[in-house]
Structure formats: structure tokens, C-alpha cells
mmCIF file of C-alpha atoms in Angstrom:
data_model
loop_
_atom_site.group_PDB
_atom_site.id
_atom_site.type_symbol
_atom_site.label_atom_id
_atom_site.label_comp_id
_atom_site.label_asym_id
_atom_site.label_seq_id
_atom_site.Cartn_x
_atom_site.Cartn_y
_atom_site.Cartn_z
ATOM 1 C CA UNK S 6 1.325 21.608 26.452
ATOM 2 C CA UNK S 7 -1.263 19.008 27.388
ATOM 3 C CA UNK S 8 -3.912 21.709 27.825
ATOM 4 C CA UNK S 9 -3.074 23.067 24.388
ATOM 5 C CA UNK S 10 -3.443 19.611 22.857
ATOM 6 C CA UNK S 11 -6.828 19.106 24.498
ATOM 7 C CA UNK S 12 -7.930 22.559 23.433
ATOM 8 C CA UNK S 13 -6.828 21.871 19.847
ATOM 9 C CA UNK S 14 -8.583 18.491 19.807
ATOM 10 C CA UNK S 15 -11.802 20.113 21.039
ATOM 11 C CA UNK S 16 -11.513 22.729 18.300
ATOM 12 C CA UNK S 17 -11.023 20.041 15.695
ATOM 13 C CA UNK S 18 -14.040 18.050 16.908
ATOM 14 C CA UNK S 19 -16.141 21.215 16.748
ATOM 15 C CA UNK S 20 -14.944 21.828 13.212
ATOM 16 C CA UNK S 21 -16.002 18.304 12.241
ATOM 17 C CA UNK S 22 -19.458 18.825 13.717
ATOM 18 C CA UNK S 23 -19.930 22.149 11.935
ATOM 19 C CA UNK S 24 -18.818 20.684 8.619
ATOM 20 C CA UNK S 25 -21.200 17.750 9.041
ATOM 21 C CA UNK S 26 -18.384 15.236 8.571
ATOM 22 C CA UNK S 27 -19.648 14.799 5.033
ATOM 23 C CA UNK S 28 -16.385 13.390 3.717
ATOM 24 C CA UNK S 29 -16.565 9.777 4.745
ATOM 25 C CA UNK S 30 -15.495 6.322 3.673
ATOM 26 C CA UNK S 31 -12.395 4.415 4.663
ATOM 27 C CA UNK S 32 -11.583 2.226 1.691
ATOM 28 C CA UNK S 33 -9.724 3.402 -1.425
ATOM 29 C CA UNK S 34 -12.292 4.277 -4.055
ATOM 30 C CA UNK S 35 -12.228 5.612 -7.564
ATOM 31 C CA UNK S 36 -14.719 6.818 -10.138
ATOM 32 C CA UNK S 37 -14.446 3.751 -12.356
ATOM 33 C CA UNK S 38 -13.455 0.133 -11.981
ATOM 34 C CA UNK S 39 -9.897 -0.918 -12.810
ATOM 35 C CA UNK S 40 -9.246 -4.309 -14.357
ATOM 36 C CA UNK S 41 -6.271 -6.131 -12.839
ATOM 37 C CA UNK S 42 -4.589 -9.120 -14.534
ATOM 38 C CA UNK S 43 -5.800 -11.380 -11.720
ATOM 39 C CA UNK S 44 -7.322 -11.119 -8.301
ATOM 40 C CA UNK S 45 -4.687 -12.384 -5.838
ATOM 41 C CA UNK S 46 -7.143 -12.824 -2.965
ATOM 42 C CA UNK S 47 -9.506 -14.800 -5.181
ATOM 43 C CA UNK S 48 -6.606 -16.998 -6.307
ATOM 44 C CA UNK S 49 -5.562 -17.623 -2.699
ATOM 45 C CA UNK S 50 -9.151 -18.405 -1.754
ATOM 46 C CA UNK S 51 -9.374 -20.931 -4.601
ATOM 47 C CA UNK S 52 -6.159 -22.649 -3.507
ATOM 48 C CA UNK S 53 -7.435 -22.767 0.072
ATOM 49 C CA UNK S 54 -10.547 -24.638 -1.084
ATOM 50 C CA UNK S 55 -8.399 -27.024 -3.132
ATOM 51 C CA UNK S 56 -6.263 -27.814 -0.068
ATOM 52 C CA UNK S 57 -9.366 -28.383 2.039
ATOM 53 C CA UNK S 58 -10.852 -30.696 -0.626
ATOM 54 C CA UNK S 59 -7.710 -32.839 -0.664
ATOM 55 C CA UNK S 60 -7.610 -33.031 3.134
ATOM 56 C CA UNK S 61 -11.260 -34.094 3.326
ATOM 57 C CA UNK S 62 -10.821 -36.775 0.652
ATOM 58 C CA UNK S 63 -7.124 -37.679 0.348
ATOM 59 C CA UNK S 64 -7.789 -40.706 -1.895
ATOM 60 C CA UNK S 65 -9.432 -38.655 -4.641
ATOM 61 C CA UNK S 66 -7.182 -37.136 -7.289
ATOM 62 C CA UNK S 67 -8.061 -33.836 -8.915
ATOM 63 C CA UNK S 68 -6.755 -34.046 -12.484
ATOM 64 C CA UNK S 69 -7.727 -30.479 -13.316
ATOM 65 C CA UNK S 70 -4.574 -28.738 -14.558
ATOM 66 C CA UNK S 71 -3.211 -25.264 -13.920
ATOM 67 C CA UNK S 72 -0.040 -23.563 -15.192
ATOM 68 C CA UNK S 73 3.092 -24.403 -13.241
ATOM 69 C CA UNK S 74 3.665 -20.686 -12.620
ATOM 70 C CA UNK S 75 0.238 -20.397 -10.961
ATOM 71 C CA UNK S 76 0.898 -23.477 -8.833
ATOM 72 C CA UNK S 77 4.219 -22.090 -7.587
ATOM 73 C CA UNK S 78 2.602 -18.727 -6.891
ATOM 74 C CA UNK S 79 -0.129 -20.500 -4.914
ATOM 75 C CA UNK S 80 2.323 -22.545 -2.853
ATOM 76 C CA UNK S 81 4.609 -19.625 -2.034
ATOM 77 C CA UNK S 82 1.935 -17.062 -1.234
ATOM 78 C CA UNK S 83 -0.438 -19.368 0.624
ATOM 79 C CA UNK S 84 2.419 -20.590 2.792
ATOM 80 C CA UNK S 85 3.435 -17.019 3.628
ATOM 81 C CA UNK S 86 -0.180 -16.087 4.265
ATOM 82 C CA UNK S 87 -0.464 -18.980 6.709
ATOM 83 C CA UNK S 88 2.911 -19.178 8.428
ATOM 84 C CA UNK S 89 5.127 -16.128 7.860
ATOM 85 C CA UNK S 90 5.392 -13.577 10.646
ATOM 86 C CA UNK S 91 7.157 -10.456 9.420
ATOM 87 C CA UNK S 92 5.661 -7.781 11.642
ATOM 88 C CA UNK S 93 8.241 -8.059 14.382
ATOM 89 C CA UNK S 94 11.978 -7.568 14.720
ATOM 90 C CA UNK S 95 14.346 -10.519 14.238
ATOM 91 C CA UNK S 96 17.737 -10.240 15.910
ATOM 92 C CA UNK S 97 19.134 -13.231 13.976
ATOM 93 C CA UNK S 98 18.102 -14.741 10.655
ATOM 94 C CA UNK S 99 18.881 -18.142 9.135
ATOM 95 C CA UNK S 100 18.307 -19.254 5.556
ATOM 96 C CA UNK S 101 17.286 -22.794 4.634
ATOM 97 C CA UNK S 102 16.996 -24.354 1.187
ATOM 98 C CA UNK S 103 15.221 -27.507 0.075
ATOM 99 C CA UNK S 104 14.284 -28.956 -3.298
ATOM 100 C CA UNK S 105 11.045 -30.720 -4.183
ATOM 101 C CA UNK S 106 9.702 -32.224 -7.386
ATOM 102 C CA UNK S 107 6.365 -31.849 -9.155
ATOM 103 C CA UNK S 108 5.173 -33.638 -12.338
ATOM 104 C CA UNK S 109 4.602 -31.353 -15.335
ATOM 105 C CA UNK S 110 3.204 -32.024 -18.790
ATOM 106 C CA UNK S 111 4.562 -30.839 -22.125
ATOM 107 C CA UNK S 112 2.750 -27.519 -21.750
ATOM 108 C CA UNK S 113 4.194 -26.827 -18.310
ATOM 109 C CA UNK S 114 0.887 -27.535 -16.590
ATOM 110 C CA UNK S 115 0.419 -29.442 -13.332
ATOM 111 C CA UNK S 116 -2.559 -31.139 -11.759
ATOM 112 C CA UNK S 117 -4.294 -29.468 -8.834
ATOM 113 C CA UNK S 118 -3.608 -32.574 -6.739
ATOM 114 C CA UNK S 119 0.118 -32.323 -7.431
ATOM 115 C CA UNK S 120 0.102 -28.587 -6.622
ATOM 116 C CA UNK S 121 -1.526 -29.303 -3.258
ATOM 117 C CA UNK S 122 0.948 -32.126 -2.667
ATOM 118 C CA UNK S 123 3.842 -29.764 -3.376
ATOM 119 C CA UNK S 124 2.426 -27.313 -0.848
ATOM 120 C CA UNK S 125 2.088 -30.002 1.824
ATOM 121 C CA UNK S 126 5.659 -31.169 1.231
ATOM 122 C CA UNK S 127 6.893 -27.566 1.431
ATOM 123 C CA UNK S 128 5.135 -27.165 4.797
ATOM 124 C CA UNK S 129 6.824 -30.322 6.114
ATOM 125 C CA UNK S 130 10.284 -29.221 4.950
ATOM 126 C CA UNK S 131 9.823 -25.696 6.308
ATOM 127 C CA UNK S 132 8.644 -27.046 9.661
ATOM 128 C CA UNK S 133 11.708 -29.268 9.910
ATOM 129 C CA UNK S 134 13.949 -26.318 9.054
ATOM 130 C CA UNK S 135 12.378 -24.126 11.722
ATOM 131 C CA UNK S 136 12.590 -26.943 14.259
ATOM 132 C CA UNK S 137 16.301 -27.315 13.612
ATOM 133 C CA UNK S 138 17.011 -23.706 14.595
ATOM 134 C CA UNK S 139 18.399 -23.196 18.085
ATOM 135 C CA UNK S 140 16.506 -19.975 18.665
ATOM 136 C CA UNK S 141 14.482 -19.468 21.852
ATOM 137 C CA UNK S 142 11.606 -17.586 20.241
ATOM 138 C CA UNK S 143 11.678 -18.506 16.579
ATOM 139 C CA UNK S 144 9.471 -17.585 13.698
ATOM 140 C CA UNK S 145 9.244 -18.050 9.942
ATOM 141 C CA UNK S 146 9.845 -14.859 7.978
ATOM 142 C CA UNK S 147 9.409 -15.857 4.362
ATOM 143 C CA UNK S 148 9.292 -18.702 1.860
ATOM 144 C CA UNK S 149 10.228 -18.008 -1.761
ATOM 145 C CA UNK S 150 10.753 -20.040 -4.905
ATOM 146 C CA UNK S 151 14.452 -19.654 -5.635
ATOM 147 C CA UNK S 152 14.981 -21.835 -8.699
ATOM 148 C CA UNK S 153 12.949 -23.986 -11.089
ATOM 149 C CA UNK S 154 14.508 -26.663 -13.308
ATOM 150 C CA UNK S 155 12.473 -28.755 -15.751
ATOM 151 C CA UNK S 156 13.505 -31.952 -17.531
ATOM 152 C CA UNK S 157 11.691 -34.806 -19.259
ATOM 153 C CA UNK S 158 10.748 -36.366 -15.926
ATOM 154 C CA UNK S 159 9.179 -33.295 -14.346
ATOM 155 C CA UNK S 160 10.197 -30.155 -12.520
ATOM 156 C CA UNK S 161 12.509 -29.554 -9.557
ATOM 157 C CA UNK S 162 11.636 -26.562 -7.398
ATOM 158 C CA UNK S 163 14.163 -25.128 -4.959
ATOM 159 C CA UNK S 164 12.685 -23.143 -2.090
ATOM 160 C CA UNK S 165 14.464 -20.669 0.143
ATOM 161 C CA UNK S 166 13.073 -20.183 3.637
ATOM 162 C CA UNK S 167 14.130 -17.533 6.123
ATOM 163 C CA UNK S 168 13.705 -18.156 9.834
ATOM 164 C CA UNK S 169 14.688 -15.960 12.733
ATOM 165 C CA UNK S 170 15.004 -15.214 16.412
ATOM 166 C CA UNK S 171 12.224 -12.869 17.503
ATOM 167 C CA UNK S 172 13.332 -9.981 19.684
ATOM 168 C CA UNK S 173 11.547 -7.338 21.741
ATOM 169 C CA UNK S 174 14.128 -4.818 20.608
ATOM 170 C CA UNK S 175 12.696 -2.063 18.458
ATOM 171 C CA UNK S 176 15.346 -0.632 16.150
ATOM 172 C CA UNK S 177 15.505 3.173 16.088
ATOM 173 C CA UNK S 178 13.260 4.864 13.562
ATOM 174 C CA UNK S 179 15.274 6.404 10.750
ATOM 175 C CA UNK S 180 13.933 9.517 9.087
ATOM 176 C CA UNK S 181 14.694 11.166 5.772
ATOM 177 C CA UNK S 182 15.313 14.845 5.162
ATOM 178 C CA UNK S 183 12.516 16.632 3.388
ATOM 179 C CA UNK S 184 10.735 19.938 2.947
ATOM 180 C CA UNK S 185 9.811 20.252 6.646
ATOM 181 C CA UNK S 186 12.286 21.753 9.095
ATOM 182 C CA UNK S 187 12.644 21.943 12.864
ATOM 183 C CA UNK S 188 9.919 24.606 13.095
ATOM 184 C CA UNK S 189 7.366 22.410 11.287
ATOM 185 C CA UNK S 190 5.835 20.497 14.190
ATOM 186 C CA UNK S 191 2.142 20.611 13.300
ATOM 187 C CA UNK S 192 -1.067 19.389 14.855
ATOM 188 C CA UNK S 193 -2.596 16.753 12.622
ATOM 189 C CA UNK S 194 -5.408 18.863 11.102
ATOM 190 C CA UNK S 195 -6.196 22.433 10.172
ATOM 191 C CA UNK S 196 -6.996 24.821 11.859
ATOM 192 C CA UNK S 197 -5.385 23.301 14.973
ATOM 193 C CA UNK S 198 -2.081 25.089 14.331
ATOM 194 C CA UNK S 199 1.418 24.152 15.360
ATOM 195 C CA UNK S 200 2.159 21.910 18.299
ATOM 196 C CA UNK S 201 3.453 24.896 20.300
ATOM 197 C CA UNK S 202 1.200 27.555 18.742
ATOM 198 C CA UNK S 203 -2.454 26.616 18.231
ATOM 199 C CA UNK S 204 -3.274 30.140 17.012
ATOM 200 C CA UNK S 205 -1.836 29.533 13.538
ATOM 201 C CA UNK S 206 -4.832 28.604 11.318
ATOM 202 C CA UNK S 207 -3.263 25.623 9.581
ATOM 203 C CA UNK S 208 -2.314 22.024 10.295
ATOM 204 C CA UNK S 209 -0.302 19.029 9.116
ATOM 205 C CA UNK S 210 -2.926 18.045 6.537
ATOM 206 C CA UNK S 211 -2.871 21.468 4.895
ATOM 207 C CA UNK S 212 0.917 21.700 5.040
ATOM 208 C CA UNK S 213 1.336 18.283 3.388
ATOM 209 C CA UNK S 214 -1.195 19.213 0.728
ATOM 210 C CA UNK S 215 0.670 22.433 -0.118
ATOM 211 C CA UNK S 216 4.086 20.769 -0.290
ATOM 212 C CA UNK S 217 2.831 17.884 -2.458
ATOM 213 C CA UNK S 218 1.047 20.308 -4.773
ATOM 214 C CA UNK S 219 4.243 22.320 -5.202
ATOM 215 C CA UNK S 220 6.224 19.139 -5.927
ATOM 216 C CA UNK S 221 3.826 17.193 -8.140
ATOM 217 C CA UNK S 222 1.516 19.682 -9.838
ATOM 218 C CA UNK S 223 2.851 23.238 -9.746
ATOM 219 C CA UNK S 224 5.726 22.694 -12.228
ATOM 220 C CA UNK S 225 3.246 22.846 -15.141
ATOM 221 C CA UNK S 226 4.380 21.579 -18.532
ATOM 222 C CA UNK S 227 4.898 24.475 -20.921
ATOM 223 C CA UNK S 228 3.305 24.392 -24.356
ATOM 224 C CA UNK S 229 4.190 26.017 -27.649
ATOM 225 C CA UNK S 230 2.497 29.262 -28.621
ATOM 226 C CA UNK S 231 -1.036 28.627 -29.830
ATOM 227 C CA UNK S 232 -1.514 25.502 -27.720
ATOM 228 C CA UNK S 233 -2.675 24.766 -24.194
ATOM 229 C CA UNK S 234 -2.812 21.727 -21.937
ATOM 230 C CA UNK S 235 -5.987 19.829 -21.165
ATOM 231 C CA UNK S 236 -6.408 16.739 -18.991
ATOM 232 C CA UNK S 237 -8.733 14.011 -20.233
ATOM 233 C CA UNK S 238 -10.102 10.744 -18.790
ATOM 234 C CA UNK S 239 -10.270 12.070 -15.238
ATOM 235 C CA UNK S 240 -10.025 9.512 -12.404
ATOM 236 C CA UNK S 241 -10.393 10.204 -8.688
ATOM 237 C CA UNK S 242 -9.032 8.116 -5.808
ATOM 238 C CA UNK S 243 -9.820 8.443 -2.113
ATOM 239 C CA UNK S 244 -7.654 6.781 0.531
ATOM 240 C CA UNK S 245 -6.353 7.232 4.073
ATOM 241 C CA UNK S 246 -4.058 5.620 6.613
ATOM 242 C CA UNK S 247 -6.230 2.533 6.895
ATOM 243 C CA UNK S 248 -5.504 1.717 3.231
ATOM 244 C CA UNK S 249 -1.853 2.567 2.681
ATOM 245 C CA UNK S 250 1.171 2.430 4.978
ATOM 246 C CA UNK S 251 2.867 5.744 5.657
ATOM 247 C CA UNK S 252 -0.271 7.869 5.594
ATOM 248 C CA UNK S 253 -0.939 9.449 8.994
ATOM 249 C CA UNK S 254 -3.022 7.174 11.251
ATOM 250 C CA UNK S 255 -3.102 7.719 15.004
ATOM 251 C CA UNK S 256 -4.939 5.848 17.751
ATOM 252 C CA UNK S 257 -3.542 8.030 20.554
ATOM 253 C CA UNK S 258 -6.085 10.849 20.560
ATOM 254 C CA UNK S 259 -4.325 12.558 23.473
ATOM 255 C CA UNK S 260 -1.298 13.343 21.287
ATOM 256 C CA UNK S 261 -2.102 14.763 17.852
ATOM 257 C CA UNK S 262 1.223 16.531 17.315
ATOM 258 C CA UNK S 263 3.228 15.426 14.266
ATOM 259 C CA UNK S 264 6.875 16.351 14.669
ATOM 260 C CA UNK S 265 8.769 17.531 11.608
ATOM 261 C CA UNK S 266 10.668 14.250 11.121
ATOM 262 C CA UNK S 267 7.374 12.396 10.830
ATOM 263 C CA UNK S 268 5.965 15.139 8.605
ATOM 264 C CA UNK S 269 8.760 14.322 6.158
ATOM 265 C CA UNK S 270 8.034 10.597 6.482
ATOM 266 C CA UNK S 271 4.364 11.158 5.637
ATOM 267 C CA UNK S 272 5.314 13.494 2.791
ATOM 268 C CA UNK S 273 7.470 10.905 1.054
ATOM 269 C CA UNK S 274 4.985 8.093 1.723
ATOM 270 C CA UNK S 275 2.121 10.048 0.152
ATOM 271 C CA UNK S 276 4.305 11.157 -2.749
ATOM 272 C CA UNK S 277 5.164 7.509 -3.444
ATOM 273 C CA UNK S 278 1.521 6.430 -3.223
ATOM 274 C CA UNK S 279 0.371 9.215 -5.556
ATOM 275 C CA UNK S 280 3.114 8.881 -8.164
ATOM 276 C CA UNK S 281 3.949 5.149 -8.044
ATOM 277 C CA UNK S 282 1.594 2.913 -6.055
ATOM 278 C CA UNK S 283 -1.783 3.997 -7.445
ATOM 279 C CA UNK S 284 -0.628 4.360 -11.084
ATOM 280 C CA UNK S 285 0.942 0.877 -10.895
ATOM 281 C CA UNK S 286 -1.944 -0.718 -9.008
ATOM 282 C CA UNK S 287 -4.549 0.575 -11.444
ATOM 283 C CA UNK S 288 -2.455 0.479 -14.647
ATOM 284 C CA UNK S 289 -2.640 4.225 -15.206
ATOM 285 C CA UNK S 290 0.027 4.750 -17.839
ATOM 286 C CA UNK S 291 0.250 8.387 -18.866
ATOM 287 C CA UNK S 292 -1.777 9.734 -15.938
ATOM 288 C CA UNK S 293 -0.554 12.526 -13.695
ATOM 289 C CA UNK S 294 -2.115 14.122 -10.596
ATOM 290 C CA UNK S 295 -4.018 17.340 -11.231
ATOM 291 C CA UNK S 296 -5.628 17.879 -7.833
ATOM 292 C CA UNK S 297 -4.521 16.976 -4.304
ATOM 293 C CA UNK S 298 -6.728 17.428 -1.252
ATOM 294 C CA UNK S 299 -5.661 16.214 2.193
ATOM 295 C CA UNK S 300 -7.728 16.739 5.309
ATOM 296 C CA UNK S 301 -7.805 15.365 8.822
ATOM 297 C CA UNK S 302 -10.715 13.066 9.534
ATOM 298 C CA UNK S 303 -11.836 10.363 11.962
ATOM 299 C CA UNK S 304 -10.838 6.890 10.796
ATOM 300 C CA UNK S 305 -13.203 5.388 13.371
ATOM 301 C CA UNK S 306 -14.210 6.211 16.934
ATOM 302 C CA UNK S 307 -10.715 5.295 18.148
ATOM 303 C CA UNK S 308 -8.417 6.833 15.530
ATOM 304 C CA UNK S 309 -7.827 9.801 13.269
ATOM 305 C CA UNK S 310 -6.152 9.859 9.889
ATOM 306 C CA UNK S 311 -5.391 11.971 6.831
ATOM 307 C CA UNK S 312 -7.976 11.478 4.097
ATOM 308 C CA UNK S 313 -6.605 11.955 0.578
ATOM 309 C CA UNK S 314 -8.616 12.823 -2.516
ATOM 310 C CA UNK S 315 -6.399 12.700 -5.584
ATOM 311 C CA UNK S 316 -7.611 13.401 -9.107
ATOM 312 C CA UNK S 317 -5.641 12.315 -12.157
ATOM 313 C CA UNK S 318 -5.836 13.042 -15.858
ATOM 314 C CA UNK S 319 -3.920 12.408 -19.086
ATOM 315 C CA UNK S 320 -2.250 15.553 -20.393
ATOM 316 C CA UNK S 321 -2.997 16.442 -24.005
ATOM 317 C CA UNK S 322 -2.127 19.566 -25.985
ATOM 318 C CA UNK S 323 -4.833 21.263 -28.026
ATOM 319 C CA UNK S 324 -4.773 24.151 -30.458
ATOM 320 C CA UNK S 325 -6.289 27.366 -29.126
ATOM 321 C CA UNK S 326 -7.193 28.330 -32.695
ATOM 322 C CA UNK S 327 -9.386 25.235 -32.914
ATOM 323 C CA UNK S 328 -10.751 24.975 -29.355
ATOM 324 C CA UNK S 329 -10.165 28.436 -27.914
ATOM 325 C CA UNK S 330 -8.978 29.442 -24.455
ATOM 326 C CA UNK S 331 -10.537 28.407 -21.140
ATOM 327 C CA UNK S 332 -13.888 30.168 -20.756
ATOM 328 C CA UNK S 333 -15.333 31.692 -17.599
ATOM 329 C CA UNK S 334 -18.288 29.513 -16.665
ATOM 330 C CA UNK S 335 -20.019 32.462 -14.977
ATOM 331 C CA UNK S 336 -20.100 34.493 -18.163
ATOM 332 C CA UNK S 337 -22.809 33.425 -20.580
ATOM 333 C CA UNK S 338 -21.747 33.454 -24.199
#
């Protein structure tokens, strides 16, 4: 088996060389900029600078005002950015609550100084809560704003913090049933074949592409007689496993076999990204995928991944009497 894997990897590398590896890039891209309601990283960066300004000059008061909702978002998300550790397993979890106050004006705005003060108080309370736990290896999972009450004297904010006992135990991976069965153990890229049969000219990338096409594109929407579908405002997105969780990404280049359970995991992850994550992230109401291309590619010199190129459009019906049928580009009119 090991010799087959090495042989398949060598074949794949040769294929990359022959193709010139001309499909590159590791960050999600699209043919057009999308406008988001706000840039969360920019907002966090701004709050970081405000905290640093207060620490460097604690006597100065910044009377610039921001909406209370923005201040609470800043406090919660900057705390979690700084202190929460969620990428490990917690055998036990405790929940702590504490309530803090912040002055607000008639328009539900707060000063930057008071927002920073609320953050610093939240850090103190959270630290005391974590210290009170009797865990051996404890960590802070998450801080969230649980309740906000406003009266004529200001606003009371109740926070909920979750702490836990870190554990080296790795819970078993649960898989979901999907279109791939026990015979669908594929090498990660075409034409490397199956894990136990490298002579089949296919691979996990091609198999995922076919199954997703059948699920998301092939059931074409029927039109009435005299009409046909067109897809306008085309938008293309390119992403891989370094951008979105669930897309195949492997740093163990000695084992490029993807067993059928993981094939199903990748299938559902990519389906969710294509149909939910990208349309939500880029506010693509009314768009549907019209082209799906998945191919194995190097993520860097230490890893391989599945590169996805997804094209979307907005379906519109047109009259064939007015616009005609699709023409053959190779036939001059």
C-alpha cells in the first residue's frame, strides 16, 4: 500500500509539472468587490488602539461617543480574541455570570473611555471567575453579553463566561452518511485513482465535483414553452482548505488517501460553503451556482488541498421569440 501511495504521489507531482501549476492563489477571491456592513477586523483593530491609548495615558478621557451596541460588540469580541481558547477539548465546563454598568446618553451612545473601562472591568471579573475554578488545567472558552438593561442612570450589562478543564482526550470523530459508500476511498486528486486501485483515472477532487454538480446544478429549473433560462451578473469565487474549514487540507504528504467517511464530510462542508457561507458572506441574494470545478493542488510546500472555483449567476427567464435560442459560437451568422 505504501508503494502505491508513493507511486500515486509521484504521478500527481508529474501531472502538476506538466500542467504548469497555472492555477494558483490561496486566498478566497472573486471577480468583483463585495461591500460588507462593517469590517470586523478593522473594528477590532480600532478598539485595540483605543485600549492602548487609555493604558498609555490613563488620566485622559476620550469623550468621543460610539453606539452602545458597538461598544458591547467590541468588549465581547476583543476579549474572546485575546483570552478565549476554544481549539481544544474541555472535559468539564463551568458558567459564570457578572453584571457591570456603563453610562449611556439619551441616544444609547457611550464614550470611548467608558467602553474601554467596561472592557477592563470585564477582564478583571473574568480573571477572578477563572481563578475560582478548581480545575488543574483551566482555560476560558467564551465571553458573551447575556442581557442588557437600561434605565435613567445608565446601562447594566450581564456577561456570561464559560470556563473549563482542558483535557488531552480527543472525542471520536462522528461522520454523516452521504453519497459516498464503502468502495469510495479515493486518493486526493485525479488521476491518482482509488486508495487500493491507482489505475482508475479519477480522484477525490473529481468525485466531489461530480457529486456536488449533480446535487446543486443538474436539477435544472424547467421553463414554460417559449422561454429559456439565462444567468446574469456572473460572480466567481476561488477558495481552498486554507480559507474554509471542512475543505480537504492535508500536511501528511505520505498519506493522500481520503476514506469514504471523510469524503462525505468534505462533500457536506463544500455544499454548505457553496450554498450558504459564500452567499451569506457576500450578500448574494438570488444567486445560484452554475459551475463547480474542484482540483487537487499544493497549498504550500508542506501541504495539499482541494482548490474550488465556483461561478454563480442570477437565474432569469427570457422569451426565445425575442432573444432566440443559444447560438453555436463556432458558426458564423
